[in-house]
Amino acid sequence: MGRGKLRIYLGAAPGVGKTYAMLAEAHRRVERGTDCAVAFVEHHGRPRTEVLLHGLETVPRRTIDYRGTSFTEMDVDAVLARRPAVALVDELAHTNVPGSRNPKRWQDVEEILAAGIDVVSTVNIQHLESLGDVVESITGVRQQETVPDEVVRRADQIELVDMSPQALRRRMAHGNVYKPDKVDAALSNYFRPGNLTALRELALLWTADRVDEYLRQYRGEHNIRSTWQARERIVVGLTGGPEGRTLIRRATRLAEKGAGGEVLAVYISRSDGLTSASPKELAVQRTLVEDLGGTFHHVVGDDIPDALLDFARGVNATQIVLGSSRRRSWQYVLGPGVGQTVARESGPDLDVHIVTHGEVAKGRGLPVARGARLGRARIIGGWLVGVAAPVVLSLALTHTDADLGLANDMLLFLALTVASALLGGFLPALASAAVGSLLLNWFFTPPIHRITVADPMNIVAIAVFFGVAMAVASVVDLAARRTHQAARLRAESEVLSYLAGSVLRGETSLDALLERVRETFSMESVALLERAGGTEPWTHAATVGPHPARRPEDADVDMPVGDHLALALSGRVLPAEDRRVLGAFAAQAAVVLDRQRLVGEAEEARKLAEGNKIRTSLLAAVSHDLRTPLAGIKASVSSLRSDDVEWSEEDRAELLEGIEAGADRLDHLVGNLLDMSRLQTGTVTPLIRAVDLDEVVPMALGGVPDGSAEADVPETLPMVQVDKGLLERAVANIVENAVKYSPDGVPVAVAASALGDRVELRVVDRGPGVPDESKDGIFEPFQRFGDAPRGSGVGLGLAVARGFVEAMGGTISAEDTPGGGLTMVLTLRAALGGAPPPADLPAHAVT
């Protein structure tokens, strides 16, 4: 049994007609005798869609109860038991109700497909997982229901259901999408013309990319090498020379002449790293092509025409744009050039444009010599061994009586040639082979001291020597180059591994990253530059080292990162092969900078959210908790002023007592609100001094009813470093909270003890206690635990207490009381020496 086939109707927005098209397709298949069944279709009250359900068999849905409400979902078991040839499943990105067979509907569809049943489904472009951020930036709405792109890409058929924004808005205005009471709100929010146009473009582009995948797959399966000119794709061949900008702009104009044209700029470098390209010019050209909407590609290839043609055919290009050669006339003796070779071998399927420019026939730079990477000392040593050493060897052999024979003499000279190749590369070895041949001819082959060879066998020997010397030098030089490349690649891999590891570890130190750049490339200074726009001045986002560059143009090396960031290095000019690693560093620097700013923005957002939460809670407190005592005071005052009732002295006293109690309560609530406000704004400045706890605790217990709390504070305890006023307020709030939850007749215990360099004050109650997961939450502002009555406060007592204790350098935590209840533990710093402060110090903090 094979896997079923999936067909998806893709739309840009709700209401474009995906479900309608799916049901119409089902009717066509039923008319042709196909067994179709509706597994799940939601018509959303749209009459025309509902009519199409008539005549189609519907598989009963499954009812699921969740949080007291009944929901209906697709019954996968019933669909598998019914086993139609084609199942219709609407809304592929739908999230199933908890308790369903699978969390997501697309997972249900995967099961149905695995059972060999074909599925026809629908999905909107905004539900694709990869486009969630883009859609949110367009519409301002984050889609919670998404489907992985790969699920949709694997579909056997994808059909775009398209409709212009104006037509969709007219359809909505006629009531064909939403009910009349929702039309105005929808048209003015999500279904604005701009939103619909952007979503439509997303859907068209995504579908076009999927069509490209189908085309590439088909061409690969059928081994089709020729290009199919479905749309204009123009490849621009860059050399890193100044003519590249002209070529890019010319190619862009060509692409604009046809709808959907695309520009792909490609730079081909040799595998040995030899290049005459200007890294800075390549960076400018890369930025230019990306600004013009194209893409930049770096390809490695030793045969540049073949590599260029392979790239062009691989991307299904239709045109190639090349610049006229910068070679001088005499250089054509070496070959026809890249342009002529590409034009000759492109075939009939690729058009080649040769564009003239201002650098034609002005010459081009030669590749950087490999020896430049060996160091001056090694190059000099190679030339000395290759040229001077054969002369010294010849003098030594001619001034001794030993006759080693021509073969041994040749081996000695060959050893010098190999040594010069190891030290200085191919050119010193070539010179050594030539000098050695001449010296062998002059000193060791008859006739001596003449550039002639009498014996033909000696001629062959010298020729063989020269050939062997050249071959050995080439092999040695190639091995040295490969060793150099391997060492370089190993170093690059270590650097890239470090960057990858820093990403995985979430490192966010931009200065450390720039310092690593400076150390890796041996630079004097490194700066990350940024600017707000194309004409704005550059500013330093971060720098390391002395005298950092203020503009990319002032640096020895600059690496653009997007449009508004650049990494600028000062100290020396880097070779082209180092820019790959530098580009990775630059990209990582941009990521770290963005991460730092996102962390800062997240912290600011968190503070704003906390502030909004506190303001909301404050409004709730003002609207209820603060108005409750005010209402009591108002009622009592109105009663006393009423002339309709004759109040007795006892009644008057009771009303006045109620007024006083309400005022005290209101004063306590307002005091907590002011204290919380000071804590939030950071204006609490504790005056730390040595204080005895037995002076503070009794004063803190004065605000609770007599007999509701018992204190056990030994006089022998060391003094504590606190602000007396803040500590009194903190202890009073904690004790009041404990008394509120403690059972009647069971007093709250307040005990203190010394532990090393700190003093602990424990407030123990026998109330209901607090679960472990809620212990931290009780210290949040405006929090009430359990069934505390609304009139018992605004939930700031413990928050203020913790703020005051932490401001004094102490800590406060909640623990379970053995046998039931909650214990608040205040840990305070013990005073050194224990001597009381002078009596003229103020008793409270200055705020």
XYZ file of C-alpha atoms in Angstrom, residues 535-822:
288
model
C 23.778 59.513 4.123
C 24.151 59.519 7.904
C 27.624 59.697 9.505
C 29.244 56.553 10.871
C 29.358 55.989 14.621
C 31.209 53.461 16.778
C 29.064 50.616 18.052
C 32.129 49.057 19.720
C 35.917 49.371 19.428
C 39.096 47.712 20.671
C 42.643 48.964 20.302
C 44.045 52.489 19.900
C 42.925 54.954 17.237
C 40.062 52.980 15.649
C 38.883 54.003 12.213
C 35.958 56.431 12.120
C 34.848 55.470 8.596
C 35.237 52.300 6.527
C 37.253 54.310 3.993
C 39.839 55.171 6.666
C 40.501 51.542 7.586
C 43.066 49.215 6.058
C 40.394 46.519 5.771
C 36.638 46.943 5.936
C 33.938 44.291 5.765
C 30.364 45.503 5.145
C 27.608 43.797 7.118
C 24.311 44.699 5.493
C 23.567 48.300 4.608
C 24.298 50.058 7.874
C 27.072 48.068 9.594
C 30.754 47.622 8.775
C 33.730 46.012 10.487
C 36.801 48.247 10.112
C 40.342 46.953 10.845
C 43.471 49.081 11.077
C 47.036 47.779 11.028
C 47.720 46.033 7.723
C 46.086 44.963 4.466
C 44.679 41.437 4.549
C 45.026 38.982 1.647
C 41.839 38.013 -0.138
C 41.687 34.530 1.371
C 41.380 35.986 4.884
C 38.165 37.800 4.066
C 36.077 34.628 4.289
C 36.884 34.237 7.969
C 36.634 37.982 8.469
C 33.164 37.870 6.943
C 32.145 35.224 9.486
C 33.485 37.425 12.296
C 31.606 40.426 10.895
C 28.339 38.499 10.687
C 28.814 37.258 14.248
C 29.549 40.792 15.444
C 26.287 41.978 13.903
C 24.435 39.112 15.586
C 26.011 39.906 18.962
C 25.168 43.598 18.579
C 21.569 42.776 17.735
C 21.416 40.322 20.638
C 22.725 42.920 23.082
C 20.180 45.432 21.916
C 17.386 42.880 21.980
C 18.352 41.972 25.544
C 18.244 45.654 26.458
C 14.928 46.134 24.706
C 13.569 43.019 26.384
C 14.643 44.378 29.764
C 13.015 47.718 28.977
C 9.890 45.909 27.807
C 9.901 43.868 31.009
C 10.152 47.021 33.088
C 7.372 48.637 31.073
C 5.255 45.514 31.474
C 5.875 45.517 35.212
C 5.046 49.192 35.333
C 1.843 48.611 33.377
C 0.979 45.710 35.661
C 1.538 47.856 38.748
C -0.452 50.739 37.270
C -3.298 48.382 36.417
C -3.224 46.921 39.898
C -3.023 50.389 41.389
C -6.124 51.421 39.494
C -7.869 48.325 40.772
C -6.730 49.132 44.289
C -7.874 52.720 44.008
C -11.190 51.641 42.516
C -11.951 49.150 45.283
C -9.582 48.816 48.233
C -8.996 52.521 48.736
C -12.629 53.415 48.114
C -13.847 50.890 50.715
C -12.505 52.785 53.758
C -13.447 56.060 52.089
C -16.981 54.774 51.670
C -17.110 53.823 55.361
C -15.808 57.236 56.410
C -18.252 58.974 54.082
C -21.179 56.952 55.419
C -20.248 57.631 59.045
C -19.772 61.368 58.454
C -23.058 61.608 56.537
C -24.836 59.803 59.372
C -23.403 62.182 61.967
C -24.443 65.208 59.932
C -27.919 63.891 59.290
C -30.716 65.877 61.043
C -33.266 63.093 60.622
C -31.810 60.854 63.309
C -31.055 61.651 66.913
C -27.833 59.776 67.724
C -27.012 58.699 71.227
C -23.540 59.231 72.658
C -22.750 55.546 72.238
C -23.786 55.675 68.577
C -21.763 58.809 67.992
C -18.742 57.201 69.620
C -19.146 54.095 67.473
C -19.421 56.141 64.289
C -16.384 58.228 65.219
C -14.496 55.056 66.007
C -15.401 53.733 62.557
C -14.190 56.989 60.991
C -10.905 56.719 62.879
C -10.451 53.046 61.940
C -11.187 53.785 58.268
C -8.755 56.699 58.290
C -6.042 54.528 59.878
C -6.666 51.834 57.367
C -6.601 54.330 54.516
C -3.372 55.816 55.882
C -1.839 52.321 56.015
C -2.852 51.548 52.420
C -1.602 54.870 51.092
C 1.648 54.421 53.021
C 2.240 51.045 51.395
C 1.464 52.495 47.976
C 3.950 55.304 48.507
C 6.574 52.888 49.795
C 6.104 50.644 46.746
C 6.372 53.639 44.456
C 9.663 54.651 46.097
C 10.982 51.130 45.736
C 9.995 50.989 42.070
C 11.717 54.312 41.323
C 14.822 53.446 43.381
C 14.528 56.477 45.688
C 14.773 54.532 48.960
C 18.087 55.488 50.614
C 18.547 53.552 53.867
C 20.607 55.083 56.661
C 22.500 52.067 57.949
C 23.467 52.038 61.604
C 23.869 49.485 64.393
C 20.491 48.809 66.012
C 19.263 46.424 68.720
C 16.429 44.178 67.555
C 14.776 44.305 70.966
C 14.178 48.007 70.337
C 12.615 47.538 66.908
C 10.421 44.449 67.274
C 8.178 45.743 70.110
C 7.512 48.924 68.131
C 6.653 46.849 65.019
C 4.122 44.802 67.043
C 2.262 47.897 68.158
C -0.025 47.856 65.133
C -1.563 44.418 65.730
C -4.218 43.525 68.334
C -3.024 42.666 71.800
C -2.334 38.982 72.268
C -2.106 38.271 68.525
C 1.708 38.144 68.479
C 4.396 37.069 70.940
C 8.014 38.236 70.709
C 11.119 36.363 71.848
C 14.116 38.596 71.151
C 17.021 37.975 73.573
C 18.881 41.056 74.767
C 22.173 39.216 74.247
C 21.788 39.231 70.442
C 24.384 41.208 68.533
C 23.289 44.495 67.040
C 22.328 44.527 63.356
C 23.329 46.885 60.552
C 19.955 48.263 59.399
C 17.852 51.345 58.980
C 15.696 51.361 62.084
C 12.655 52.922 60.436
C 12.712 50.669 57.378
C 13.192 47.546 59.494
C 10.277 48.518 61.725
C 8.008 48.964 58.690
C 9.160 45.656 57.176
C 8.611 43.665 60.406
C 5.246 45.348 60.974
C 4.050 44.389 57.477
C 5.185 40.791 57.903
C 3.588 40.425 61.340
C 0.328 42.009 60.143
C 0.230 39.562 57.232
C 0.888 36.613 59.579
C -1.823 37.731 62.012
C -4.298 38.066 59.136
C -3.891 34.382 58.204
C -3.308 32.929 61.667
C -6.270 31.122 63.324
C -8.151 32.909 66.103
C -6.579 32.382 69.496
C -3.237 31.217 68.081
C -0.673 34.020 68.423
C 2.069 34.656 65.880
C 5.554 33.889 67.190
C 8.374 36.382 66.524
C 11.782 34.977 67.489
C 15.362 36.050 66.791
C 18.670 34.169 66.890
C 22.312 34.732 65.910
C 24.056 32.614 63.278
C 27.690 33.567 62.712
C 27.910 37.019 61.161
C 24.174 37.344 60.668
C 20.986 37.531 62.704
C 17.757 35.781 61.764
C 14.318 37.032 62.696
C 11.539 34.461 62.258
C 7.832 35.282 62.095
C 5.888 32.027 62.555
C 2.154 31.569 61.993
C -0.126 28.528 62.063
C -2.269 29.525 59.099
C -3.022 27.526 55.936
C 0.540 27.876 54.630
C 1.671 28.466 51.058
C 2.622 25.830 48.428
C 6.275 25.759 47.371
C 5.497 26.952 43.835
C 3.749 30.054 45.231
C 6.323 31.114 47.825
C 8.106 33.548 45.510
C 4.840 34.916 44.135
C 3.602 36.177 47.509
C 6.333 38.854 47.456
C 5.103 40.308 44.140
C 3.201 43.614 44.299
C -0.613 43.463 44.426
C -0.680 39.739 45.178
C -3.145 38.119 47.577
C -2.833 34.486 48.364
C -5.741 32.138 48.777
C -9.103 33.526 49.785
C -7.963 36.747 51.416
C -10.831 39.233 51.399
C -10.671 42.188 49.067
C -10.935 44.648 51.899
C -7.896 43.297 53.712
C -5.370 45.338 51.726
C -3.968 45.862 48.268
C -1.367 43.083 48.437
C 1.669 45.309 48.960
C 2.733 44.473 52.510
C 5.156 41.662 51.735
C 6.430 43.356 48.555
C 7.293 46.500 50.538
C 8.866 44.390 53.283
C 11.137 42.561 50.852
C 12.098 45.821 49.131
C 13.069 47.454 52.432
C 14.996 44.406 53.679
C 16.941 44.014 50.427
C 17.684 47.752 50.376
C 19.415 47.245 53.748
C 21.479 44.332 52.426
C 19.354 41.601 53.991
C 17.178 38.841 52.622
C 13.662 37.613 53.276
C 12.282 34.198 52.397
C 9.290 31.987 53.151
C 9.475 28.501 54.675
C 6.944 25.939 55.795
C 6.174 25.875 59.532
C 6.523 22.361 60.974
C 3.014 21.183 61.750
C 1.397 23.640 59.324
C 1.662 27.317 58.596
C 4.214 29.730 57.137
